[in-house]
């Protein structure tokens, strides 16, 4: 039985995952290295709960009860007694590998350790632990409280029991799981990130303006937002990290990151979170 959940990382994805688990009456331990990030996460969760209540998707009374279900901490050892732990750190392979090794020594024996990674090998993460059968990918979509999909990624050593437990857990959270084999990018980002990268190439090569590419893709393919708006929303550093995983994982030139994307990240133009990406968010 899963009653207590650890969420490691209180960023954009981590706070959304904590929000969903707490809303469904799980006891949540939300960890981050920075107290300021934890404070920001709680504020974001409260604001999003109020937004849900205003839209009548939850009851007003659920706001307080959900927040009470979340305990924040800067001590990783506080996730030692959780029944399920999910890592939601930045999309950096070295960081995740180190973190999985630490979590394996901290989280109680028998508990599943999942990753919210959007592209990194679950098999590789599993073999940083002594419980690779208990390691699985559970990739939520952003924004987590709104998006229905969860990608479930099974590593080579992931057991049938772990796999079925996570499928059931996703459904208990009112999510709809899609099952993927453990290859770079899984399903969504294998298709989505190269599309964004190709859009950046189209602008880089002078085919059209950013605005016209976004307009064409939005109106011509019925997407809710154009690729540049979406890239800024995801974070250009994350887009580049996933594109690099695809490029290195498949050794295929079709996944080569656009030089402009690389330059944007080097300049610190990361999208909405930095105030500037392909669009300027410092102006209303």
PDB file of C-alpha atoms in Angstrom, residues 31-192:
ATOM      1  CA  UNK A  31      12.345  17.871  -0.642  1.00  0.00           C
ATOM      2  CA  UNK A  32      14.585  20.493  -2.191  1.00  0.00           C
ATOM      3  CA  UNK A  33      18.103  21.705  -1.422  1.00  0.00           C
ATOM      4  CA  UNK A  34      16.839  25.311  -1.138  1.00  0.00           C
ATOM      5  CA  UNK A  35      14.264  26.523   1.387  1.00  0.00           C
ATOM      6  CA  UNK A  36      13.430  29.445  -0.922  1.00  0.00           C
ATOM      7  CA  UNK A  37      12.413  26.961  -3.625  1.00  0.00           C
ATOM      8  CA  UNK A  38      10.224  25.055  -1.158  1.00  0.00           C
ATOM      9  CA  UNK A  39       8.523  28.299  -0.076  1.00  0.00           C
ATOM     10  CA  UNK A  40       7.953  29.201  -3.726  1.00  0.00           C
ATOM     11  CA  UNK A  41       6.565  25.714  -4.409  1.00  0.00           C
ATOM     12  CA  UNK A  42       4.025  25.927  -1.578  1.00  0.00           C
ATOM     13  CA  UNK A  43       2.889  29.338  -2.798  1.00  0.00           C
ATOM     14  CA  UNK A  44       2.494  27.998  -6.328  1.00  0.00           C
ATOM     15  CA  UNK A  45       0.533  24.969  -5.088  1.00  0.00           C
ATOM     16  CA  UNK A  46      -1.807  27.196  -3.066  1.00  0.00           C
ATOM     17  CA  UNK A  47      -2.385  29.513  -6.042  1.00  0.00           C
ATOM     18  CA  UNK A  48      -3.099  26.573  -8.344  1.00  0.00           C
ATOM     19  CA  UNK A  49      -5.507  25.022  -5.831  1.00  0.00           C
ATOM     20  CA  UNK A  50      -7.388  28.324  -5.607  1.00  0.00           C
ATOM     21  CA  UNK A  51      -7.534  28.432  -9.395  1.00  0.00           C
ATOM     22  CA  UNK A  52      -8.996  24.904  -9.437  1.00  0.00           C
ATOM     23  CA  UNK A  53     -11.572  25.853  -6.787  1.00  0.00           C
ATOM     24  CA  UNK A  54     -12.552  28.936  -8.786  1.00  0.00           C
ATOM     25  CA  UNK A  55     -13.152  26.689 -11.806  1.00  0.00           C
ATOM     26  CA  UNK A  56     -15.146  24.267  -9.605  1.00  0.00           C
ATOM     27  CA  UNK A  57     -12.814  21.355 -10.375  1.00  0.00           C
ATOM     28  CA  UNK A  58     -12.193  20.933  -6.618  1.00  0.00           C
ATOM     29  CA  UNK A  59     -14.044  21.983  -3.454  1.00  0.00           C
ATOM     30  CA  UNK A  60     -12.909  25.087  -1.545  1.00  0.00           C
ATOM     31  CA  UNK A  61     -12.369  22.909   1.547  1.00  0.00           C
ATOM     32  CA  UNK A  62      -9.799  20.816  -0.325  1.00  0.00           C
ATOM     33  CA  UNK A  63      -7.334  23.704  -0.458  1.00  0.00           C
ATOM     34  CA  UNK A  64      -6.520  23.604   3.246  1.00  0.00           C
ATOM     35  CA  UNK A  65      -6.580  19.808   3.508  1.00  0.00           C
ATOM     36  CA  UNK A  66      -4.256  19.459   0.503  1.00  0.00           C
ATOM     37  CA  UNK A  67      -1.727  21.922   1.902  1.00  0.00           C
ATOM     38  CA  UNK A  68      -1.814  20.101   5.258  1.00  0.00           C
ATOM     39  CA  UNK A  69      -0.837  16.898   3.456  1.00  0.00           C
ATOM     40  CA  UNK A  70       2.504  18.416   2.381  1.00  0.00           C
ATOM     41  CA  UNK A  71       5.591  18.580   4.574  1.00  0.00           C
ATOM     42  CA  UNK A  72       8.634  20.379   3.151  1.00  0.00           C
ATOM     43  CA  UNK A  73      12.233  19.614   4.005  1.00  0.00           C
ATOM     44  CA  UNK A  74      15.824  20.379   3.013  1.00  0.00           C
ATOM     45  CA  UNK A  75      17.005  17.105   4.566  1.00  0.00           C
ATOM     46  CA  UNK A  76      16.964  14.245   2.059  1.00  0.00           C
ATOM     47  CA  UNK A  77      16.896  11.718   4.911  1.00  0.00           C
ATOM     48  CA  UNK A  78      13.292  12.775   5.598  1.00  0.00           C
ATOM     49  CA  UNK A  79      12.156  10.606   2.664  1.00  0.00           C
ATOM     50  CA  UNK A  80      13.555   7.482   4.358  1.00  0.00           C
ATOM     51  CA  UNK A  81      10.157   6.086   5.435  1.00  0.00           C
ATOM     52  CA  UNK A  82       8.095   6.834   2.312  1.00  0.00           C
ATOM     53  CA  UNK A  83       6.248   4.042   0.501  1.00  0.00           C
ATOM     54  CA  UNK A  84       6.967   5.592  -2.891  1.00  0.00           C
ATOM     55  CA  UNK A  85       9.569   8.154  -3.936  1.00  0.00           C
ATOM     56  CA  UNK A  86       9.645  10.123  -7.185  1.00  0.00           C
ATOM     57  CA  UNK A  87      12.632  12.161  -8.324  1.00  0.00           C
ATOM     58  CA  UNK A  88      11.869  15.429 -10.138  1.00  0.00           C
ATOM     59  CA  UNK A  89      15.279  17.073 -10.362  1.00  0.00           C
ATOM     60  CA  UNK A  90      16.562  19.002 -13.439  1.00  0.00           C
ATOM     61  CA  UNK A  91      17.071  16.987 -16.627  1.00  0.00           C
ATOM     62  CA  UNK A  92      20.756  16.319 -15.986  1.00  0.00           C
ATOM     63  CA  UNK A  93      21.934  12.719 -16.241  1.00  0.00           C
ATOM     64  CA  UNK A  94      24.911  13.004 -13.869  1.00  0.00           C
ATOM     65  CA  UNK A  95      22.739  14.660 -11.215  1.00  0.00           C
ATOM     66  CA  UNK A  96      20.030  12.001 -11.516  1.00  0.00           C
ATOM     67  CA  UNK A  97      22.498   9.109 -11.381  1.00  0.00           C
ATOM     68  CA  UNK A  98      24.037  10.509  -8.191  1.00  0.00           C
ATOM     69  CA  UNK A  99      20.619  11.157  -6.689  1.00  0.00           C
ATOM     70  CA  UNK A 100      19.378   7.609  -7.369  1.00  0.00           C
ATOM     71  CA  UNK A 101      22.432   6.167  -5.664  1.00  0.00           C
ATOM     72  CA  UNK A 102      21.709   8.337  -2.608  1.00  0.00           C
ATOM     73  CA  UNK A 103      17.998   7.550  -2.578  1.00  0.00           C
ATOM     74  CA  UNK A 104      18.700   3.837  -2.704  1.00  0.00           C
ATOM     75  CA  UNK A 105      20.665   4.106   0.536  1.00  0.00           C
ATOM     76  CA  UNK A 106      18.025   6.303   2.204  1.00  0.00           C
ATOM     77  CA  UNK A 107      14.565   5.112   1.112  1.00  0.00           C
ATOM     78  CA  UNK A 108      13.346   2.054   3.019  1.00  0.00           C
ATOM     79  CA  UNK A 109      13.748  -1.364   1.481  1.00  0.00           C
ATOM     80  CA  UNK A 110      10.836  -2.452  -0.685  1.00  0.00           C
ATOM     81  CA  UNK A 111       9.721   1.040  -1.712  1.00  0.00           C
ATOM     82  CA  UNK A 112       9.550   1.946  -5.391  1.00  0.00           C
ATOM     83  CA  UNK A 113      11.792   4.777  -6.599  1.00  0.00           C
ATOM     84  CA  UNK A 114      10.540   6.482  -9.755  1.00  0.00           C
ATOM     85  CA  UNK A 115      11.914   9.209 -11.970  1.00  0.00           C
ATOM     86  CA  UNK A 116       9.973  11.979 -13.656  1.00  0.00           C
ATOM     87  CA  UNK A 117      12.714  12.173 -16.299  1.00  0.00           C
ATOM     88  CA  UNK A 118      11.494  13.055 -19.765  1.00  0.00           C
ATOM     89  CA  UNK A 119      14.319  11.350 -21.664  1.00  0.00           C
ATOM     90  CA  UNK A 120      17.032   9.678 -19.526  1.00  0.00           C
ATOM     91  CA  UNK A 121      17.410   5.881 -19.391  1.00  0.00           C
ATOM     92  CA  UNK A 122      15.406   4.268 -16.599  1.00  0.00           C
ATOM     93  CA  UNK A 123      17.599   1.177 -16.925  1.00  0.00           C
ATOM     94  CA  UNK A 124      20.716   3.264 -16.246  1.00  0.00           C
ATOM     95  CA  UNK A 125      19.084   4.958 -13.246  1.00  0.00           C
ATOM     96  CA  UNK A 126      17.975   1.577 -11.909  1.00  0.00           C
ATOM     97  CA  UNK A 127      21.476   0.188 -11.974  1.00  0.00           C
ATOM     98  CA  UNK A 128      22.681   2.950  -9.673  1.00  0.00           C
ATOM     99  CA  UNK A 129      20.667   1.114  -7.028  1.00  0.00           C
ATOM    100  CA  UNK A 130      20.498  -2.319  -5.415  1.00  0.00           C
ATOM    101  CA  UNK A 131      16.795  -2.465  -6.327  1.00  0.00           C
ATOM    102  CA  UNK A 132      16.628  -2.047 -10.130  1.00  0.00           C
ATOM    103  CA  UNK A 133      13.426  -4.116 -10.084  1.00  0.00           C
ATOM    104  CA  UNK A 134      11.837  -1.314  -8.027  1.00  0.00           C
ATOM    105  CA  UNK A 135      12.913   1.529 -10.350  1.00  0.00           C
ATOM    106  CA  UNK A 136      10.535   2.896 -13.018  1.00  0.00           C
ATOM    107  CA  UNK A 137       9.797   6.018 -15.033  1.00  0.00           C
ATOM    108  CA  UNK A 138       6.687   8.017 -14.173  1.00  0.00           C
ATOM    109  CA  UNK A 139       6.796  11.041 -16.466  1.00  0.00           C
ATOM    110  CA  UNK A 140       4.083  13.584 -15.699  1.00  0.00           C
ATOM    111  CA  UNK A 141       3.211  16.309 -18.195  1.00  0.00           C
ATOM    112  CA  UNK A 142       3.369  20.025 -17.431  1.00  0.00           C
ATOM    113  CA  UNK A 143       1.297  21.537 -15.844  1.00  0.00           C
ATOM    114  CA  UNK A 144       0.844  18.406 -13.735  1.00  0.00           C
ATOM    115  CA  UNK A 145      -2.511  19.280 -12.071  1.00  0.00           C
ATOM    116  CA  UNK A 146      -4.073  19.895 -15.506  1.00  0.00           C
ATOM    117  CA  UNK A 147      -2.517  17.388 -17.910  1.00  0.00           C
ATOM    118  CA  UNK A 148      -4.089  13.928 -17.984  1.00  0.00           C
ATOM    119  CA  UNK A 149      -1.193  11.935 -19.420  1.00  0.00           C
ATOM    120  CA  UNK A 150       1.506  10.078 -17.489  1.00  0.00           C
ATOM    121  CA  UNK A 151       4.161   8.172 -19.425  1.00  0.00           C
ATOM    122  CA  UNK A 152       5.134   4.964 -17.628  1.00  0.00           C
ATOM    123  CA  UNK A 153       8.569   3.708 -18.644  1.00  0.00           C
ATOM    124  CA  UNK A 154       9.787   0.285 -17.703  1.00  0.00           C
ATOM    125  CA  UNK A 155      13.552  -0.347 -17.472  1.00  0.00           C
ATOM    126  CA  UNK A 156      15.042  -3.701 -18.434  1.00  0.00           C
ATOM    127  CA  UNK A 157      15.063  -4.843 -14.790  1.00  0.00           C
ATOM    128  CA  UNK A 158      11.742  -3.298 -13.701  1.00  0.00           C
ATOM    129  CA  UNK A 159       9.531  -6.027 -12.247  1.00  0.00           C
ATOM    130  CA  UNK A 160       5.975  -6.830 -13.308  1.00  0.00           C
ATOM    131  CA  UNK A 161       4.819  -5.996  -9.780  1.00  0.00           C
ATOM    132  CA  UNK A 162       6.421  -2.530  -9.880  1.00  0.00           C
ATOM    133  CA  UNK A 163       5.020  -1.914 -13.348  1.00  0.00           C
ATOM    134  CA  UNK A 164       1.452  -2.839 -12.340  1.00  0.00           C
ATOM    135  CA  UNK A 165       1.676  -0.855  -9.103  1.00  0.00           C
ATOM    136  CA  UNK A 166       2.581   2.326 -11.002  1.00  0.00           C
ATOM    137  CA  UNK A 167      -0.140   1.772 -13.604  1.00  0.00           C
ATOM    138  CA  UNK A 168      -2.677   1.518 -10.779  1.00  0.00           C
ATOM    139  CA  UNK A 169      -1.174   4.523  -8.998  1.00  0.00           C
ATOM    140  CA  UNK A 170      -1.467   6.702 -12.105  1.00  0.00           C
ATOM    141  CA  UNK A 171      -5.148   5.794 -12.398  1.00  0.00           C
ATOM    142  CA  UNK A 172      -5.745   6.528  -8.690  1.00  0.00           C
ATOM    143  CA  UNK A 173      -4.390  10.022  -9.387  1.00  0.00           C
ATOM    144  CA  UNK A 174      -6.976  10.381 -12.180  1.00  0.00           C
ATOM    145  CA  UNK A 175      -4.234  10.217 -14.805  1.00  0.00           C
ATOM    146  CA  UNK A 176      -4.220   8.217 -18.021  1.00  0.00           C
ATOM    147  CA  UNK A 177      -1.004   6.173 -18.414  1.00  0.00           C
ATOM    148  CA  UNK A 178       0.727   5.607 -21.749  1.00  0.00           C
ATOM    149  CA  UNK A 179       3.292   2.804 -21.749  1.00  0.00           C
ATOM    150  CA  UNK A 180       6.714   3.299 -23.310  1.00  0.00           C
ATOM    151  CA  UNK A 181       9.809   1.206 -23.787  1.00  0.00           C
ATOM    152  CA  UNK A 182      13.054   2.580 -22.361  1.00  0.00           C
ATOM    153  CA  UNK A 183      14.581   4.423 -25.322  1.00  0.00           C
ATOM    154  CA  UNK A 184      15.764   8.074 -25.416  1.00  0.00           C
ATOM    155  CA  UNK A 185      12.874  10.540 -25.266  1.00  0.00           C
ATOM    156  CA  UNK A 186      10.265   7.801 -24.688  1.00  0.00           C
ATOM    157  CA  UNK A 187       7.060   8.711 -26.602  1.00  0.00           C
ATOM    158  CA  UNK A 188       6.211  12.378 -26.148  1.00  0.00           C
ATOM    159  CA  UNK A 189       9.662  13.928 -26.320  1.00  0.00           C
ATOM    160  CA  UNK A 190      10.869  11.577 -29.043  1.00  0.00           C
ATOM    161  CA  UNK A 191       8.268  13.282 -31.255  1.00  0.00           C
ATOM    162  CA  UNK A 192       7.844  16.714 -29.645  1.00  0.00           C
TER     163      UNK A 192
END
